């Protein structure tokens, strides 16, 4: 192994820049030449691949997003474009590749690995959604959760001042992880996610009782997957007689200074990825599970459905039984 490259694919997360920094510095420490691929798989096709040095990654650890940009590439799904990508890697004698992305990106990675056997690829789960099977943690999740916590704390100030109900819609695609953890850790009164069945008549009885006992405002955290934020706000007006507002947090959840945890996780993920490339391990995804980092086959990760941890789900179920 002489030349290795890194790319980011799919939704960006805070912590990707920390990963880039570790990638370049740890590669150089191990006498490898690091390359950066710009614009994700799109840049791999378009030959946007440059060698990188210390100056390319200095001063980026505290910045969200990704310096080398990202994309959701449609072209990479087509074999003819992947052939071009492979030629671009061969021209630079790149035989090791690190991919930061989600399960969509890992499906592309599987194809690339099947079609270019000499290439060793290590995936690093990176998505704020935390919805990748086989890993308990994806890079960027802690920063997103802290951004949401900050937003909900701020919304609580105005909710309590006016005596309103706020329905706060959070990202996560089809997965309710972000919504569930945010609802629990911000003391919300309601949490609606696809993984937990809920009964609004039960909520009505419980929240009405709280209102009668003096509760003046309500915080509801709702997963974007349910597409029912407006409807839920209307429910607060109709069923509880409380003025309500909807706040869709949106892309603010994807940016911002990475937390200490995400910086550290970026370092660990990349270190394990490069060590595996040096050992010439078969292409895999570096997962965090059972308190440690382990390599898992791409098909075990990209083609399986993530399930939220049972203990968390149990806590989430209490929202509807209080
Ligand atoms: O997968 C990350 C994510 O932020 C999801 O939570 C969200 O549904 C989606 O990406 C938004 O995608 P885009 O940035 O393309 O609008």
Coordinates of C-alpha atoms and ligand atoms in Angstrom, one line a residue:
X1 CA 0.0 0.0 0.0
X2 CA 1.5 3.3 -1.1
X3 CA -1.2 5.7 -2.1
X4 CA -4.5 6.1 -0.3
X5 CA -7.5 8.4 -0.9
X6 CA -10.5 9.7 1.0
X7 CA -13.9 11.0 -0.1
X8 CA -17.1 12.2 1.5
X9 CA -20.5 11.0 0.1
X10 CA -24.1 11.8 0.9
X11 CA -25.2 14.2 3.7
X12 CA -22.3 16.1 5.2
X13 CA -21.7 15.9 9.0
X14 CA -19.7 17.8 11.6
X15 CA -16.6 15.8 12.2
X16 CA -15.8 15.1 8.6
X17 CA -13.0 17.8 8.7
X18 CA -11.5 16.2 11.8
X19 CA -11.5 12.9 9.9
X20 CA -9.7 14.5 6.9
X21 CA -7.1 16.0 9.2
X22 CA -6.5 12.6 10.9
X23 CA -6.5 10.9 7.5
X24 CA -3.7 13.1 6.0
X25 CA -1.6 13.2 9.1
X26 CA -1.8 9.5 10.0
X27 CA -1.2 8.5 6.4
X28 CA 2.0 10.7 6.3
X29 CA 3.1 9.2 9.7
X30 CA 2.8 5.8 8.0
X31 CA 4.8 6.8 4.9
X32 CA 1.7 6.7 2.7
X33 CA 0.8 9.4 0.2
X34 CA -2.7 10.7 1.0
X35 CA -5.0 11.9 -1.7
X36 CA -8.3 13.9 -1.4
X37 CA -11.2 13.3 -3.8
X38 CA -13.4 16.3 -4.2
X39 CA -17.2 16.2 -4.5
X40 CA -17.7 12.6 -3.5
X41 CA -18.2 10.0 -6.1
X42 CA -18.8 12.8 -8.6
X43 CA -15.2 13.9 -8.2
X44 CA -14.0 10.3 -8.5
X45 CA -15.6 10.2 -11.9
X46 CA -14.5 13.7 -12.9
X47 CA -10.9 13.1 -11.8
X48 CA -10.9 15.7 -9.0
X49 CA -8.2 13.9 -7.1
X50 CA -5.3 15.7 -5.5
X51 CA -2.4 14.7 -3.2
X52 CA -2.8 16.3 0.2
X53 CA -0.3 17.6 2.8
X54 CA -0.4 19.2 6.3
X55 CA -1.3 22.6 5.0
X56 CA -4.5 21.2 3.4
X57 CA -5.9 20.2 6.8
X58 CA -4.6 22.8 9.1
X59 CA -7.2 24.9 10.9
X60 CA -10.2 22.8 9.8
X61 CA -10.8 20.6 12.9
X62 CA -13.3 23.1 14.4
X63 CA -15.3 23.7 11.2
X64 CA -18.4 21.7 10.3
X65 CA -19.2 20.3 6.9
X66 CA -16.4 19.0 4.7
X67 CA -13.6 20.8 3.1
X68 CA -13.5 18.4 0.2
X69 CA -17.3 18.7 -0.3
X70 CA -19.8 15.9 -0.9
X71 CA -22.5 14.9 -3.3
X72 CA -25.2 12.3 -3.8
X73 CA -24.0 10.9 -7.1
X74 CA -26.6 9.4 -9.5
X75 CA -23.9 8.8 -12.2
X76 CA -22.0 6.4 -9.8
X77 CA -24.9 4.0 -9.9
X78 CA -24.1 3.4 -13.6
X79 CA -21.3 0.9 -14.4
X80 CA -19.9 3.0 -17.2
X81 CA -19.1 5.9 -14.8
X82 CA -17.7 3.5 -12.2
X83 CA -15.3 2.2 -14.9
X84 CA -14.0 5.8 -15.4
X85 CA -13.6 6.2 -11.7
X86 CA -11.6 3.0 -11.5
X87 CA -9.3 4.2 -14.3
X88 CA -8.7 7.5 -12.4
X89 CA -7.7 5.5 -9.3
X90 CA -5.4 3.2 -11.3
X91 CA -3.7 6.2 -13.0
X92 CA -2.5 7.4 -9.5
X93 CA -1.8 3.9 -8.2
X94 CA -4.3 4.4 -5.4
X95 CA -5.0 1.0 -3.8
X96 CA -6.6 2.1 -0.6
X97 CA -9.8 4.2 -0.2
X98 CA -11.7 5.6 2.8
X99 CA -15.3 6.6 2.3
X100 CA -17.3 8.7 4.8
X101 CA -21.0 8.3 4.2
X102 CA -24.3 6.5 4.9
X103 CA -25.7 3.3 3.7
X104 CA -26.5 4.6 0.2
X105 CA -22.8 5.5 -0.1
X106 CA -21.8 2.0 1.1
X107 CA -23.9 0.4 -1.6
X108 CA -21.8 2.3 -4.2
X109 CA -18.7 1.2 -2.3
X110 CA -19.8 -2.5 -2.5
X111 CA -20.1 -2.2 -6.3
X112 CA -16.7 -0.4 -6.6
X113 CA -15.1 -3.1 -4.4
X114 CA -16.6 -5.9 -6.6
X115 CA -15.5 -4.3 -9.8
X116 CA -11.9 -3.4 -8.8
X117 CA -10.5 -6.2 -6.7
X118 CA -7.1 -4.7 -6.1
X119 CA -8.7 -1.8 -4.3
X120 CA -9.2 -2.0 -0.5
X121 CA -12.0 0.2 0.8
X122 CA -12.9 1.2 4.3
X123 CA -16.3 2.8 5.0
X124 CA -16.8 5.1 8.0
X125 CA -20.5 5.5 9.0
X126 CA -21.2 9.2 8.8
X127 CA -24.7 10.5 9.0
X128 CA -26.6 12.6 11.5
X129 CA -29.5 10.1 11.1
X130 CA -27.7 7.3 13.1
X131 CA -29.5 4.8 10.9
X132 CA -26.8 2.5 9.8
X133 CA -27.1 -1.2 10.7
X134 CA -24.1 -2.7 12.5
X135 CA -22.8 0.4 14.2
X136 CA -24.2 2.1 17.3
X137 CA -22.6 5.4 16.4
X138 CA -22.3 7.4 13.2
X139 CA -20.0 10.4 12.9
X140 CA -21.8 13.7 13.3
X141 CA -24.7 12.4 15.5
X142 CA -23.4 14.0 18.8
X143 CA -23.0 17.4 17.2
X144 CA -26.5 17.2 15.6
X145 CA -28.0 16.2 19.0
X146 CA -26.3 19.1 20.7
X147 CA -27.5 21.6 18.0
X148 CA -31.1 20.2 18.5
X149 CA -30.7 20.5 22.3
X150 CA -29.7 24.1 22.0
X151 CA -32.6 24.9 19.7
X152 CA -35.2 23.2 21.9
X153 CA -33.8 24.9 25.0
X154 CA -34.2 28.2 23.2
X155 CA -37.7 27.4 22.0
X156 CA -38.6 26.5 25.6
X157 CA -37.9 30.1 26.7
X158 CA -40.5 31.5 24.3
X159 CA -42.9 28.6 24.7
X160 CA -43.0 29.2 28.4
X161 CA -43.3 32.9 28.1
X162 CA -46.4 32.6 25.9
X163 CA -47.9 29.4 27.2
X164 CA -47.8 27.8 23.8
X165 CA -47.3 24.3 22.5
X166 CA -44.3 23.9 20.1
X167 CA -44.0 21.1 17.7
X168 CA -40.4 20.7 16.8
X169 CA -39.7 18.7 13.7
X170 CA -36.2 17.1 13.5
X171 CA -34.4 15.3 10.7
X172 CA -33.5 11.6 10.6
X173 CA -35.0 10.5 7.3
X174 CA -37.0 7.3 8.1
X175 CA -35.3 6.9 11.5
X176 CA -36.5 8.3 14.8
X177 CA -33.2 8.2 16.7
X178 CA -32.5 11.9 16.6
X179 CA -36.1 12.7 17.7
X180 CA -36.2 10.2 20.4
X181 CA -32.9 11.1 22.1
X182 CA -33.7 14.8 21.7
X183 CA -37.1 14.4 23.2
X184 CA -35.7 12.5 26.2
X185 CA -32.8 14.8 26.8
X186 CA -34.7 18.0 26.5
X187 CA -37.6 17.0 28.7
X188 CA -40.3 17.1 26.0
X189 CA -43.9 16.2 26.8
X190 CA -44.5 14.4 23.5
X191 CA -42.3 12.3 21.2
X192 CA -43.6 11.0 17.9
X193 CA -41.3 8.6 15.9
X194 CA -42.0 5.9 13.4
X195 CA -40.5 3.1 15.6
X196 CA -43.0 3.6 18.5
X197 CA -46.8 3.3 18.1
X198 CA -48.6 6.1 19.8
X199 CA -52.1 6.8 20.8
X200 CA -53.1 10.5 20.7
X201 CA -56.2 9.9 22.9
X202 CA -53.8 8.7 25.7
X203 CA -51.6 11.7 25.1
X204 CA -54.7 13.9 25.3
X205 CA -55.7 12.5 28.7
X206 CA -52.2 12.8 30.1
X207 CA -51.4 16.2 28.8
X208 CA -54.9 17.6 29.8
X209 CA -54.3 16.3 33.3
X210 CA -50.9 18.1 33.4
X211 CA -52.6 21.3 32.1
X212 CA -55.2 21.1 34.8
X213 CA -52.4 20.7 37.3
X214 CA -50.8 23.9 36.1
X215 CA -48.6 23.1 33.1
X216 CA -48.7 26.1 30.8
X217 CA -46.7 25.1 27.8
X218 CA -45.8 21.9 25.9
X219 CA -42.8 20.7 23.8
X220 CA -43.4 18.0 21.2
X221 CA -40.5 16.5 19.3
X222 CA -41.6 14.9 16.0
X223 CA -39.6 12.9 13.5
X224 CA -39.6 14.3 9.9
X225 CA -40.5 10.7 8.8
X226 CA -44.0 11.1 10.0
X227 CA -44.8 14.2 8.0
X228 CA -47.4 15.2 10.6
X229 CA -46.0 18.4 12.3
X230 CA -48.7 20.7 11.2
X231 CA -51.4 18.2 12.0
X232 CA -49.9 17.7 15.5
X233 CA -49.9 21.5 16.1
X234 CA -53.5 21.6 15.1
X235 CA -54.2 18.7 17.5
X236 CA -52.8 20.8 20.4
X237 CA -55.2 23.6 19.5
X238 CA -58.2 21.4 19.0
X239 CA -57.8 18.9 21.8
X240 CA -56.0 20.8 24.5
X241 CA -57.0 24.3 23.7
X242 CA -53.4 25.5 23.6
X243 CA -52.1 28.0 21.0
X244 CA -49.4 26.2 19.0
X245 CA -46.5 26.7 16.6
X246 CA -44.4 24.5 14.4
X247 CA -40.6 24.8 14.1
X248 CA -38.9 22.8 11.5
X249 CA -35.2 22.7 12.5
X250 CA -34.0 21.8 9.0
X251 CA -30.4 21.9 7.9
X252 CA -29.1 23.8 10.9
X253 CA -29.0 20.2 12.3
X254 CA -26.2 19.3 9.9
X255 CA -23.8 22.1 10.6
X256 CA -21.8 23.8 13.3
X257 CA -18.6 23.3 15.2
X258 CA -18.1 19.5 15.8
X259 CA -18.3 18.4 19.5
X260 CA -15.3 17.0 21.3
X261 CA -16.9 13.5 20.9
X262 CA -17.3 13.8 17.2
X263 CA -13.7 15.0 16.8
X264 CA -12.4 12.1 18.9
X265 CA -14.7 9.6 17.1
X266 CA -13.4 10.9 13.7
X267 CA -9.8 10.2 14.9
X268 CA -10.7 6.7 16.0
X269 CA -12.7 5.8 12.9
X270 CA -9.9 7.0 10.6
X271 CA -7.1 5.3 12.6
X272 CA -8.9 2.0 12.4
X273 CA -9.6 2.5 8.7
X274 CA -6.0 3.3 7.8
X275 CA -4.6 0.4 10.0
X276 CA -7.0 -2.0 8.1
X277 CA -5.8 -0.7 4.8
X278 CA -2.1 -1.1 5.8
X279 CA -3.0 -4.7 6.8
X280 CA -4.7 -5.1 3.3
X281 CA -7.9 -6.2 4.9
X282 CA -10.8 -7.0 2.6
X283 CA -13.1 -4.0 2.0
X284 CA -15.3 -3.4 5.0
X285 CA -17.1 -0.8 7.2
X286 CA -15.5 0.4 10.5
X287 CA -18.3 0.0 13.0
X288 CA -18.6 1.1 16.6
X289 CA -20.4 -1.7 18.5
X290 CA -20.1 -3.3 22.0
X291 CA -17.8 -0.6 23.2
X292 CA -15.2 -1.0 20.5
X293 CA -14.3 -0.6 16.8
X294 CA -14.7 -3.5 14.5
X295 CA -14.7 -4.2 10.8
X296 CA -17.9 -5.5 9.4
X297 CA -18.7 -6.8 5.9
X298 CA -20.3 -4.2 3.6
X299 CA -23.4 -6.3 3.0
X300 CA -23.9 -6.7 6.8
X301 CA -24.1 -2.9 7.1
X302 CA -25.5 -1.5 3.8
X303 CA -28.2 -4.0 3.2
X304 CA -29.6 -4.4 6.7
X305 CA -32.1 -2.3 8.5
X306 CA -31.0 -0.3 11.5
X307 CA -33.0 -0.8 14.7
X308 CA -32.9 1.6 17.6
X309 CA -31.4 0.1 20.8
X310 CA -34.1 -1.6 23.0
X311 CA -33.3 0.3 26.1
X312 CA -33.8 3.6 24.3
X313 CA -37.1 2.4 22.7
X314 CA -38.3 1.4 26.2
X315 CA -37.6 4.9 27.5
X316 CA -39.4 6.3 24.4
X317 CA -42.5 4.2 25.1
X318 CA -42.9 5.9 28.5
X319 CA -43.9 9.2 26.7
X320 CA -47.3 7.6 25.8
X321 CA -48.0 6.0 29.2
X322 CA -47.3 8.7 31.7
Ligands
LIG1 O1 -29.3 12.0 5.7 C1 -29.1 13.2 6.3 C2 -30.2 14.1 6.1 O2 -29.9 15.4 6.7 C3 -31.6 13.6 6.5 O3 -31.8 13.7 7.9 C4 -32.5 14.5 5.7 O4 -33.8 13.9 5.5 C5 -31.8 14.6 4.4 O5 -30.4 14.4 4.7 C6 -31.9 16.0 3.7 O6 -31.3 15.9 2.5 P1 -30.8 17.1 1.7 O7 -29.6 17.8 2.3 O8 -30.5 16.6 0.3 O9 -32.0 18.1 1.6

